[in-house]
Coordinates of N, CA and C in Angstrom, one line a residue:
M542 N -77.8 155.0 120.7 CA -76.6 153.5 119.5 C -76.1 153.0 120.4
S543 N -75.1 153.9 121.1 CA -74.3 153.6 121.9 C -74.6 151.7 122.8
G544 N -75.4 151.3 123.0 CA -75.7 150.2 123.7 C -75.4 149.1 122.9
L545 N -76.1 149.5 121.0 CA -76.5 149.2 120.5 C -75.0 148.5 120.1
G546 N -74.5 149.2 119.4 CA -73.1 149.4 119.1 C -71.8 148.4 120.0
E547 N -72.1 148.3 121.2 CA -71.5 147.3 122.2 C -71.8 146.3 122.3
L548 N -73.6 145.9 122.1 CA -74.1 144.7 121.5 C -73.7 144.0 120.1
L549 N -73.3 144.3 119.7 CA -72.3 144.0 118.0 C -71.3 143.5 117.5
R550 N -70.8 144.7 119.0 CA -68.8 144.9 118.7 C -67.8 142.9 119.2
W551 N -69.5 142.4 120.9 CA -68.6 141.8 121.9 C -69.2 140.2 121.0
P552 N -69.2 139.7 120.0 CA -70.2 138.4 118.7 C -68.9 138.9 118.3
L553 N -68.8 139.8 117.1 CA -67.9 139.8 115.9 C -66.5 139.7 116.5
E554 N -66.5 139.8 117.7 CA -64.5 139.5 118.3 C -64.1 138.1 118.2
P555 N -63.2 137.8 117.4 CA -62.8 136.3 116.7 C -63.2 135.5 117.9
L556 N -62.8 134.8 119.6 CA -63.3 134.1 119.9 C -64.5 134.3 120.9
H557 N -65.0 135.4 120.4 CA -66.1 135.2 121.2 C -67.4 135.1 120.2
G558 N -66.8 135.6 119.0 CA -68.7 134.8 118.0 C -67.8 132.8 117.1
S559 N -66.9 133.1 118.3 CA -66.2 131.1 117.6 C -67.4 130.4 118.6
L560 N -67.0 130.6 120.3 CA -67.9 130.5 121.3 C -69.0 130.4 120.7
G561 N -69.0 131.9 120.7 CA -71.3 131.5 120.0 C -71.7 131.0 118.9
L562 N -70.4 130.8 118.0 CA -70.9 129.3 117.7 C -71.3 128.0 117.5
A563 N -70.8 128.4 118.5 CA -70.1 126.3 119.2 C -71.7 126.8 120.0
A564 N -71.8 127.3 120.9 CA -73.1 127.9 121.8 C -74.5 127.4 120.8
L565 N -73.9 128.0 119.9 CA -75.7 127.5 118.9 C -75.5 126.1 118.4
A566 N -74.4 125.8 118.1 CA -74.0 124.2 117.1 C -74.9 123.2 118.8
L567 N -74.9 124.0 119.2 CA -75.1 122.7 120.9 C -76.5 122.6 121.0
L568 N -76.8 124.0 120.8 CA -78.4 124.1 121.0 C -79.1 123.7 119.7
A569 N -78.4 123.5 118.8 CA -78.8 123.0 117.4 C -79.3 121.6 117.3
A570 N -78.3 121.0 118.4 CA -77.6 119.2 118.1 C -78.4 119.4 119.2
A571 N -78.9 119.6 120.9 CA -80.1 119.3 121.2 C -81.7 119.5 120.4
L572 N -81.8 120.1 119.8 CA -82.5 120.0 119.5 C -83.1 118.9 117.5
R573 N -82.0 118.2 118.0 CA -82.1 117.5 116.1 C -81.9 117.5 115.1
W574 N -81.2 119.0 115.2 CA -81.4 119.4 114.2 C -79.5 119.6 113.6
R575 N -79.7 118.3 112.8 CA -78.1 117.8 113.1 C -77.3 118.5 112.5
R576 N -78.1 118.5 110.6 CA -77.1 119.3 110.1 C -76.5 121.0 110.6
C577 N -77.8 121.4 111.2 CA -77.1 122.8 111.3 C -76.1 122.8 111.9
A578 N -76.0 121.4 113.5 CA -75.2 121.5 114.3 C -73.5 121.6 114.0
L579 N -74.2 120.2 113.1 CA -72.4 120.2 111.8 C -72.0 121.0 111.4
A580 N -73.1 122.4 110.7 CA -72.2 123.4 109.7 C -71.8 124.2 110.9
L581 N -72.7 124.7 111.8 CA -71.4 125.8 113.3 C -70.7 125.5 114.0
L582 N -70.8 123.9 114.3 CA -69.2 122.8 115.0 C -67.8 123.6 113.8
L583 N -68.7 123.6 112.6 CA -67.1 124.0 111.5 C -66.8 124.7 111.5
I584 N -67.7 125.8 111.3 CA -66.9 127.3 111.1 C -66.7 128.0 112.2
A585 N -67.3 127.3 113.0 CA -66.4 128.5 114.4 C -65.5 128.4 114.6
P586 N -63.9 127.2 114.0 CA -63.3 127.0 114.2 C -63.1 128.2 113.6
L587 N -63.3 128.2 112.0 CA -62.1 129.1 111.3 C -63.0 130.3 111.0
W588 N -63.7 130.9 111.7 CA -63.5 132.3 112.1 C -62.5 132.8 113.0
T589 N -62.4 132.4 113.9 CA -61.0 132.7 114.2 C -59.6 132.3 113.6
L590 N -59.8 131.5 112.6 CA -58.7 131.1 112.1 C -58.8 131.6 110.8
W591 N -59.9 132.4 110.4 CA -59.5 133.6 109.1 C -58.8 135.1 109.9
W592 N -59.8 134.8 110.9 CA -59.0 136.5 111.5 C -58.2 136.2 111.4
S593 N -57.4 135.2 111.5 CA -55.9 135.3 112.8 C -54.7 135.5 111.5
L594 N -55.5 135.5 110.1 CA -54.5 135.8 109.1 C -53.9 137.1 108.9
P595 N -52.6 137.6 108.4 CA -52.5 139.2 108.2 C -53.2 139.6 106.8
V596 N -53.4 139.2 105.6 CA -54.3 139.1 105.1 C -55.7 139.4 105.1
A597 N -56.6 138.9 106.1 CA -57.4 139.0 106.7 C -58.2 140.0 107.3
A598 N -56.5 140.7 107.9 CA -56.8 141.4 109.1 C -56.1 143.1 107.8
D599 N -55.1 142.5 107.1 CA -55.1 144.3 106.5 C -56.0 144.0 104.8
G600 N -57.0 143.0 104.7 CA -57.9 143.2 103.7 C -58.9 144.8 104.2
L601 N -59.9 144.1 106.2 CA -60.8 144.5 106.5 C -61.0 145.7 107.4
A602 N -59.1 146.0 107.5 CA -58.7 147.8 107.0 C -58.6 148.5 106.2
A603 N -58.5 147.7 104.6 CA -57.8 148.9 103.6 C -59.8 148.3 103.8
A604 N -60.3 148.0 103.9 CA -62.1 148.2 103.9 C -62.3 149.7 104.7
L605 N -61.7 149.8 105.9 CA -62.3 150.4 106.0 C -62.1 151.8 106.1
A606 N -60.8 151.6 106.3 CA -59.8 152.9 105.0 C -60.9 153.7 103.7
R607 N -61.7 152.9 102.5 CA -62.7 153.3 101.9 C -63.7 154.5 102.4
G608 N -63.4 153.7 103.7 CA -65.9 154.5 103.8 C -65.2 156.2 104.2
Y609 N -63.6 156.5 103.8 CA -63.9 158.3 103.6 C -62.7 158.6 103.2
P610 N -62.6 159.5 101.9 CA -61.7 160.0 101.5 C -61.0 160.6 102.5
A611 N -59.9 160.0 102.4 CA -59.0 160.9 103.9 C -58.4 161.8 102.6
L612 N -57.7 163.4 103.5 CA -57.6 164.3 102.5 C -55.5 163.9 102.8
S613 N -54.7 164.2 102.1 CA -53.4 164.0 102.2 C -52.5 165.7 102.8
E614 N -51.4 165.0 103.5 CA -51.6 165.7 103.9 C -51.0 167.1 103.4
T615 N -50.2 167.3 101.9 CA -50.2 168.3 101.6 C -51.9 169.9 100.9
R616 N -52.7 169.3 101.5 CA -53.5 169.6 100.0 C -54.7 169.8 101.6
A617 N -54.8 169.1 102.9 CA -54.8 170.3 103.9 C -55.2 171.2 104.0
R618 N -56.3 172.5 103.9 CA -56.4 173.1 104.5 C -55.9 174.5 105.4
R619 N -56.4 175.3 105.3 CA -55.9 176.4 107.3 C -57.0 176.1 108.1
A620 N -57.2 175.5 109.4 CA -57.9 175.4 110.1 C -58.0 176.0 111.8
D621 N -59.1 175.8 112.2 CA -58.9 176.1 113.8 C -57.4 176.2 114.8
A622 N -58.3 174.8 114.8 CA -57.6 173.6 115.3 C -56.9 172.8 114.5
I623 N -55.5 171.8 115.4 CA -56.1 170.0 114.7 C -55.9 169.4 115.9
V624 N -56.5 168.6 115.8 CA -57.2 167.2 116.7 C -56.6 166.5 116.3
V625 N -56.0 165.6 117.6 CA -55.1 164.6 117.4 C -55.9 163.7 118.1
L626 N -56.3 162.3 118.3 CA -57.1 161.6 119.1 C -56.4 160.5 119.7
G627 N -56.3 160.3 120.3 CA -55.4 159.2 121.6 C -55.4 157.3 121.0
G628 N -54.6 157.1 121.0 CA -54.3 155.3 120.0 C -53.5 155.3 119.7
D629 N -52.5 154.2 119.8 CA -51.8 154.2 118.9 C -51.0 154.9 118.5
I630 N -49.8 155.8 120.0 CA -49.0 157.0 119.1 C -47.9 155.6 120.2
G631 N -47.9 154.6 120.1 CA -46.8 154.3 120.4 C -45.8 154.0 122.1
R632 N -44.6 153.7 121.7 CA -43.5 153.7 123.0 C -42.9 154.9 122.5
A633 N -42.5 155.4 123.5 CA -42.2 156.5 123.8 C -40.9 156.7 123.6
D634 N -39.6 155.7 123.0 CA -38.7 155.6 123.2 C -38.5 156.6 121.0
Q635 N -39.9 155.8 120.8 CA -39.7 155.9 119.5 C -39.5 158.2 118.9
Y636 N -39.7 158.2 119.9 CA -40.3 160.1 119.8 C -38.9 160.9 120.4
E637 N -37.8 159.8 120.5 CA -36.0 160.1 120.4 C -35.3 161.1 119.5
A638 N -36.0 160.5 118.1 CA -34.6 160.6 117.5 C -35.0 162.8 116.9
A639 N -36.8 162.8 117.1 CA -37.1 164.8 117.3 C -37.4 164.6 115.8
D640 N -38.1 163.8 114.3 CA -38.1 164.2 113.7 C -39.6 163.7 113.5
A641 N -40.3 164.6 113.4 CA -42.0 163.8 112.9 C -41.8 163.4 112.1
A642 N -40.8 163.8 110.7 CA -41.2 163.3 109.2 C -40.2 161.1 109.7
A643 N -40.2 161.5 110.2 CA -38.9 160.1 110.3 C -39.8 158.9 109.5
P644 N -39.3 158.1 108.8 CA -40.2 156.8 107.8 C -41.4 156.0 109.4
Q645 N -40.2 156.2 109.8 CA -40.7 154.7 111.4 C -42.0 155.6 111.4
L646 N -42.6 156.7 112.0 CA -43.3 157.4 112.2 C -44.5 157.1 111.3
A647 N -44.3 156.9 109.4 CA -45.3 157.8 109.2 C -46.9 157.1 109.8
G648 N -46.4 156.0 110.5 CA -48.5 156.5 111.1 C -48.8 156.4 112.6
N649 N -47.8 157.1 112.9 CA -47.6 157.9 114.0 C -48.9 158.8 113.9
R650 N -49.6 159.3 114.3 CA -50.7 160.6 114.5 C -49.9 161.7 115.6
L651 N -48.6 161.2 116.6 CA -48.5 162.8 116.7 C -47.2 163.0 116.1
A652 N -47.0 162.7 115.4 CA -46.5 163.0 114.2 C -46.9 163.3 113.9
L653 N -47.4 163.1 112.4 CA -48.4 163.4 111.5 C -49.3 164.7 112.1
G654 N -49.4 165.0 113.2 CA -50.8 165.9 113.5 C -49.1 167.4 113.9
A655 N -47.8 167.0 114.3 CA -46.7 167.3 114.6 C -46.1 168.2 113.2
R656 N -45.8 167.0 112.0 CA -46.2 167.9 110.7 C -47.5 169.2 110.2
L657 N -47.9 169.4 110.6 CA -49.9 169.4 110.6 C -49.0 171.0 111.0
W658 N -49.1 170.9 111.8 CA -48.2 172.3 112.5 C -47.4 172.8 112.3
Q659 N -46.2 172.2 112.2 CA -45.0 173.3 111.7 C -44.9 173.4 110.3
R660 N -46.1 173.2 109.7 CA -46.2 173.8 108.6 C -47.5 175.0 108.6
G661 N -48.2 175.8 109.5 CA -49.2 176.9 110.3 C -50.0 176.5 109.4
L662 N -50.7 175.3 109.4 CA -52.1 175.0 109.3 C -53.2 175.6 110.5
A663 N -52.9 175.3 111.1 CA -53.5 176.0 112.9 C -52.7 175.8 114.0
P664 N -53.3 177.2 114.5 CA -52.0 177.5 116.2 C -51.9 176.6 117.0
Q665 N -53.2 175.6 117.3 CA -52.7 174.7 118.5 C -53.3 173.0 117.9
I666 N -52.6 171.9 118.8 CA -53.4 171.4 118.7 C -54.3 171.2 119.5
L667 N -55.3 169.9 119.4 CA -55.4 169.2 120.7 C -55.5 168.1 121.3
L668 N -55.6 167.9 121.7 CA -54.7 166.8 122.0 C -56.2 165.8 123.5
S669 N -56.8 164.6 122.4 CA -57.5 163.9 123.3 C -57.6 162.9 123.3
G670 N -57.9 162.5 124.3 CA -57.6 161.7 125.0 C -57.8 160.6 126.3
G671 N -59.2 160.1 127.2 CA -58.6 160.0 129.0 C -58.3 159.0 129.6
P672 N -58.1 158.2 130.1 CA -57.4 157.8 131.9 C -58.0 156.0 130.9
T673 N -56.1 155.5 131.3 CA -56.9 153.8 130.7 C -56.0 152.7 131.3
A674 N -56.6 151.7 131.0 CA -55.6 150.9 132.1 C -53.6 151.5 131.9
H675 N -53.5 151.1 130.1 CA -52.6 151.7 129.2 C -51.3 152.6 130.9
T676 N -52.3 153.7 131.2 CA -52.0 155.5 131.9 C -52.6 155.5 132.9
P677 N -51.9 154.3 134.2 CA -52.3 154.1 135.1 C -51.7 155.9 136.1
G678 N -52.5 156.3 136.3 CA -52.7 158.0 137.2 C -52.4 158.9 136.2
S679 N -52.8 158.2 134.9 CA -52.3 159.7 134.1 C -53.8 159.6 133.4
S680 N -53.6 160.3 131.6 CA -54.6 159.8 130.4 C -53.3 160.5 129.7
E681 N -54.6 159.6 128.4 CA -53.7 159.8 126.4 C -53.2 160.9 126.4
A682 N -53.6 162.2 126.8 CA -53.6 162.9 126.3 C -52.4 163.6 127.1
R683 N -52.2 163.4 128.4 CA -51.2 164.1 129.0 C -50.2 163.3 128.1
R684 N -50.8 161.7 128.4 CA -49.3 161.4 127.4 C -48.5 161.9 126.5
M685 N -49.9 162.1 125.4 CA -49.5 162.6 124.1 C -48.6 163.7 124.6
A686 N -49.0 164.9 125.2 CA -48.8 166.5 124.8 C -46.7 166.1 125.3
D687 N -46.8 165.2 126.5 CA -45.3 164.4 127.0 C -44.5 164.2 125.7
S688 N -44.7 164.0 124.5 CA -44.3 163.2 123.4 C -44.5 163.7 122.4
I689 N -45.5 164.5 122.2 CA -45.3 165.5 121.6 C -43.7 166.7 121.1
R690 N -44.3 166.9 122.4 CA -43.4 167.5 122.4 C -41.6 168.1 122.1
A691 N -41.4 166.0 122.2 CA -40.2 166.2 120.6 C -40.0 166.5 120.0
F692 N -41.1 166.5 119.4 CA -40.6 167.0 117.6 C -40.8 168.8 118.0
G693 N -40.7 169.5 119.0 CA -40.8 171.1 118.6 C -41.6 171.5 118.8
V694 N -42.9 170.7 119.7 CA -44.6 172.4 119.4 C -44.5 171.8 121.0
P695 N -44.7 173.6 121.3 CA -44.6 174.3 122.6 C -45.2 173.3 123.1
A696 N -45.8 173.4 124.7 CA -46.9 173.6 125.7 C -47.8 174.4 125.0
S697 N -47.0 176.0 125.0 CA -48.0 176.7 124.3 C -49.1 176.5 123.5
A698 N -47.9 176.0 122.5 CA -49.4 175.4 121.1 C -50.7 174.0 121.9
L699 N -50.2 173.4 123.5 CA -50.6 172.1 123.2 C -52.2 172.5 123.8
V700 N -53.3 172.7 123.8 CA -54.8 172.0 124.8 C -54.9 170.9 124.4
L701 N -55.4 170.5 126.1 CA -55.4 169.2 126.0 C -57.1 168.0 127.0
E702 N -58.2 167.4 126.2 CA -58.3 167.3 126.3 C -58.7 165.6 127.1
D703 N -59.0 165.4 128.7 CA -58.2 164.1 129.2 C -59.2 163.5 129.5
R704 N -61.0 163.7 129.7 CA -61.5 162.7 129.8 C -61.9 162.1 129.1
S705 N -62.3 161.6 127.7 CA -63.1 160.8 126.8 C -62.7 159.2 127.4
R706 N -63.3 158.4 127.1 CA -63.1 157.4 126.9 C -63.3 156.2 125.6
N707 N -64.0 157.6 124.9 CA -64.3 156.7 122.9 C -65.0 158.1 122.5
T708 N -65.0 157.1 121.2 CA -65.2 158.3 120.4 C -66.0 159.2 120.2
A709 N -66.9 159.1 120.7 CA -68.7 159.4 120.9 C -68.7 161.0 122.2
D710 N -66.9 160.9 123.6 CA -66.5 161.3 124.2 C -65.4 162.8 122.9
N711 N -65.1 162.2 123.0 CA -63.8 162.2 121.9 C -64.7 163.9 121.5
A712 N -65.8 163.5 120.9 CA -65.7 164.9 119.7 C -66.9 165.7 121.0
G713 N -67.5 165.2 121.3 CA -68.4 166.2 122.3 C -67.6 167.0 123.5
F714 N -66.7 166.5 124.1 CA -65.6 167.2 125.0 C -65.1 168.9 124.0
S715 N -64.4 167.7 123.1 CA -63.4 168.0 122.5 C -64.9 169.9 121.6
R716 N -65.6 169.6 121.2 CA -66.1 170.6 121.1 C -66.9 170.9 122.3
T717 N -66.8 171.0 123.5 CA -67.3 172.3 124.2 C -65.9 173.3 124.7
I718 N -65.1 172.5 124.9 CA -63.6 173.5 124.4 C -63.1 173.7 123.0
G719 N -63.7 173.5 122.3 CA -63.4 174.8 120.9 C -64.8 175.7 121.0
A720 N -65.5 175.2 121.3 CA -66.5 176.5 121.0 C -66.1 177.5 122.1
A721 N -65.8 177.5 123.0 CA -65.4 178.5 124.3 C -63.6 179.0 123.6
R722 N -63.3 178.2 122.6 CA -62.5 178.3 121.8 C -62.8 179.9 120.8
G723 N -64.0 179.2 120.6 CA -64.4 180.3 119.1 C -64.1 179.5 118.1
W724 N -63.7 177.8 118.4 CA -63.4 177.1 117.1 C -64.8 176.5 116.1
N725 N -64.5 176.3 115.2 CA -65.1 175.5 114.0 C -65.0 174.7 113.7
D726 N -63.5 175.1 112.5 CA -62.9 174.5 111.2 C -61.9 173.3 111.8
I727 N -61.1 172.4 112.2 CA -61.0 171.6 112.7 C -59.6 170.4 111.3
I728 N -58.6 169.8 111.5 CA -58.4 169.3 110.7 C -58.3 167.7 111.8
L729 N -59.2 166.7 111.9 CA -58.7 165.6 112.6 C -57.7 164.2 112.7
V730 N -57.0 164.8 112.7 CA -56.1 163.0 112.8 C -56.6 162.3 113.7
T731 N -56.2 161.0 113.1 CA -56.0 159.6 114.2 C -55.9 158.8 112.9
S732 N -56.1 156.3 112.6 CA -55.5 156.3 112.5 C -57.0 156.0 110.7
P733 N -56.9 155.3 109.5 CA -57.1 155.5 108.1 C -58.6 154.5 108.9
E734 N -58.5 153.2 109.8 CA -59.8 152.2 110.1 C -59.9 153.1 110.2
H735 N -59.9 153.6 111.5 CA -61.0 154.7 112.5 C -61.5 156.3 111.6
L736 N -60.9 156.6 110.8 CA -61.5 157.9 110.6 C -62.7 158.3 110.0
P737 N -63.0 157.0 109.1 CA -64.5 157.4 108.4 C -65.4 157.1 109.9
R738 N -65.8 157.2 110.8 CA -66.4 157.0 112.2 C -66.0 158.0 112.6
A739 N -65.2 158.4 113.0 CA -64.3 159.1 113.8 C -64.6 160.6 112.9
V740 N -64.5 160.9 111.3 CA -65.3 161.8 111.5 C -66.9 162.8 111.5
R741 N -67.3 161.2 111.3 CA -68.8 161.1 111.4 C -69.1 161.6 113.2
T742 N -68.4 161.2 113.7 CA -68.9 162.1 114.8 C -69.0 163.2 115.4
F743 N -67.8 163.8 115.0 CA -67.4 165.0 115.3 C -68.1 165.7 114.1
E744 N -68.6 165.4 113.0 CA -69.2 166.7 112.3 C -69.9 166.5 113.0
R745 N -71.1 165.7 113.3 CA -72.0 165.0 114.1 C -72.3 166.2 115.9
A746 N -70.6 166.7 116.4 CA -70.9 167.1 117.6 C -70.9 168.0 116.8
G747 N -70.9 168.9 115.9 CA -71.2 170.0 115.1 C -69.6 171.3 115.0
W748 N -69.0 169.7 114.6 CA -67.2 170.3 113.7 C -67.6 170.2 112.9
R749 N -66.6 171.3 111.5 CA -65.9 171.5 110.3 C -65.2 170.9 110.0
V750 N -65.3 169.8 110.0 CA -63.8 168.0 109.7 C -63.2 168.2 108.2
Q751 N -62.0 168.0 108.4 CA -60.7 168.3 107.3 C -60.7 167.0 108.0
G752 N -60.4 165.2 107.8 CA -60.0 164.0 107.8 C -58.7 163.9 108.0
I753 N -57.6 163.7 108.2 CA -56.3 163.6 107.5 C -55.7 162.6 108.0
A754 N -55.5 161.6 107.7 CA -55.1 159.5 108.1 C -53.4 159.6 108.1
T755 N -53.3 158.6 109.6 CA -51.5 158.2 109.4 C -52.1 157.7 108.6
A756 N -50.2 157.3 107.7 CA -49.8 155.9 107.1 C -51.0 154.2 107.2
A757 N -51.1 154.1 106.4 CA -51.4 152.3 106.6 C -50.0 151.7 106.3
T758 N -50.4 150.5 107.7 CA -49.5 150.3 108.2 C -50.1 147.9 108.4
P759 N -49.9 147.9 106.5 CA -50.1 146.5 106.8 C -49.6 145.2 107.4
L760 N -50.6 144.5 108.3 CA -49.4 143.2 109.3 C -49.0 142.4 107.4
S761 N -49.1 142.1 106.8 CA -48.6 141.0 105.5 C -47.0 142.1 105.7
D762 N -46.7 142.9 105.5 CA -45.2 143.5 105.1 C -44.4 142.8 106.2
A763 N -45.0 142.8 107.3 CA -43.8 142.1 108.5 C -44.2 140.8 109.0
L764 N -45.3 140.5 108.5 CA -45.7 138.7 108.4 C -46.1 138.1 107.1
P765 N -45.8 136.7 107.1 CA -45.9 135.9 106.6 C -48.0 135.7 105.9
P766 N -48.3 137.1 105.1 CA -49.6 136.4 105.2 C -50.8 136.1 105.1
W767 N -50.4 134.8 104.9 CA -51.5 133.6 105.0 C -51.2 132.5 106.8
R768 N -50.0 133.1 107.2 CA -49.4 132.6 108.7 C -50.5 132.7 110.0
P769 N -51.2 131.8 110.5 CA -51.6 132.5 111.4 C -50.7 133.4 112.2
S770 N -51.4 134.2 113.1 CA -51.0 135.0 113.8 C -51.8 135.9 115.0
P771 N -51.7 135.7 116.3 CA -51.8 136.1 117.8 C -51.9 137.4 116.8
R772 N -51.2 138.7 116.6 CA -51.0 139.7 116.4 C -52.6 139.7 115.6
A773 N -52.4 139.4 114.0 CA -53.4 139.6 113.3 C -54.8 139.1 113.8
L774 N -54.2 138.9 114.6 CA -56.2 138.0 115.4 C -56.0 139.3 116.5
R775 N -55.5 139.5 116.9 CA -56.0 141.5 118.2 C -56.4 142.1 117.3
R776 N -55.4 142.3 116.3 CA -56.0 143.0 114.5 C -57.1 143.6 114.1
S777 N -57.3 141.6 113.5 CA -58.5 142.1 113.3 C -60.0 142.3 114.7
G778 N -59.8 141.8 115.9 CA -61.1 141.7 116.5 C -61.0 143.7 117.1
R779 N -60.2 144.8 116.6 CA -60.1 145.8 117.3 C -60.2 146.6 115.9
F780 N -60.3 145.7 114.6 CA -61.8 146.4 113.0 C -62.5 145.6 113.5
L781 N -63.2 144.7 113.1 CA -63.8 144.5 112.9 C -65.3 145.2 114.4
K782 N -64.5 145.3 115.8 CA -65.5 145.4 116.4 C -65.7 147.8 116.2
E783 N -64.9 148.5 115.2 CA -64.2 149.2 114.7 C -65.7 149.3 113.3
A784 N -65.9 148.1 113.2 CA -66.7 147.8 111.6 C -68.0 148.3 112.2
A785 N -68.8 147.0 113.7 CA -69.6 147.7 114.3 C -70.3 148.8 114.7
G786 N -68.5 149.9 115.1 CA -68.9 150.9 115.1 C -69.5 151.6 114.4
L787 N -69.4 151.6 113.1 CA -68.9 153.1 111.3 C -70.6 152.9 111.1
C788 N -71.0 151.3 111.0 CA -72.5 150.6 111.1 C -73.4 151.1 112.0
V789 N -73.5 151.3 113.4 CA -74.6 151.9 114.5 C -73.7 153.7 114.3
A790 N -72.8 154.5 113.5 CA -72.8 155.8 112.6 C -73.2 155.8 112.3
R791 N -73.3 155.0 111.1 CA -73.9 155.2 109.8 C -75.5 155.7 110.2
L792 N -76.0 154.5 110.7 CA -77.5 153.9 110.8 C -78.0 156.0 112.5
D793 N -77.1 156.2 112.5 CA -77.3 157.7 113.9 C -77.6 158.3 112.8
T794 N -76.7 159.2 111.2 CA -76.6 160.1 111.5 C -78.2 160.1 110.3
L795 N -78.6 158.3 110.2 CA -80.6 158.3 109.9 C -81.5 158.9 110.8
H796 N -81.2 159.3 111.5 CA -82.6 160.3 112.8 C -81.7 161.5 112.9

């Protein structure tokens, strides 16, 4: 099903979708389906324009987050380990204050993982993330390990999974590490938009999961909600791909 996910994701990316609709319009025009061609030509730019609005990106983010009833930090139960997934960990200078409860870190995965660990909900934190274009010569897990230590989490409490390149890898490689250590119950930490798919994927890998998401960070809090923005367009593209991945994950659970 991973191939299907990639097939769905490409046309859903706003600019790709608009180009695809324009290509269909040209085909319709060649076949002399004039009304169809005109409709497609009108819809093509509107697709990208809509997803460039902060209000559209925020609406999609909220819809994705509703896919899993995430626990609050205060209601989490003790587990064998806390698993923090790579991505959205921000710049290194965010961690200089060394305060995981700082308001500006409410949407930060590492800060949330550190707070859960400080409450004694698990003895160890597994940081999962492999090499990316943003971590040349290293991995997300190693970058996260360097940053989370600023919150007082010692190296002895950290376990690194630094090979994964997607959520399925996160779940599978982490499960291999956990099985060797006798772990079965985890607290899974990621963004609210990613949590529904991540929980499904980790459960399919054999984990018992408590999913806890970081705080949502609506773009419309910082940008005019109805003004097109490149930042909103990028965010919408990411969320549309997440929606495609979630659809595929739901289909996988039916087999």
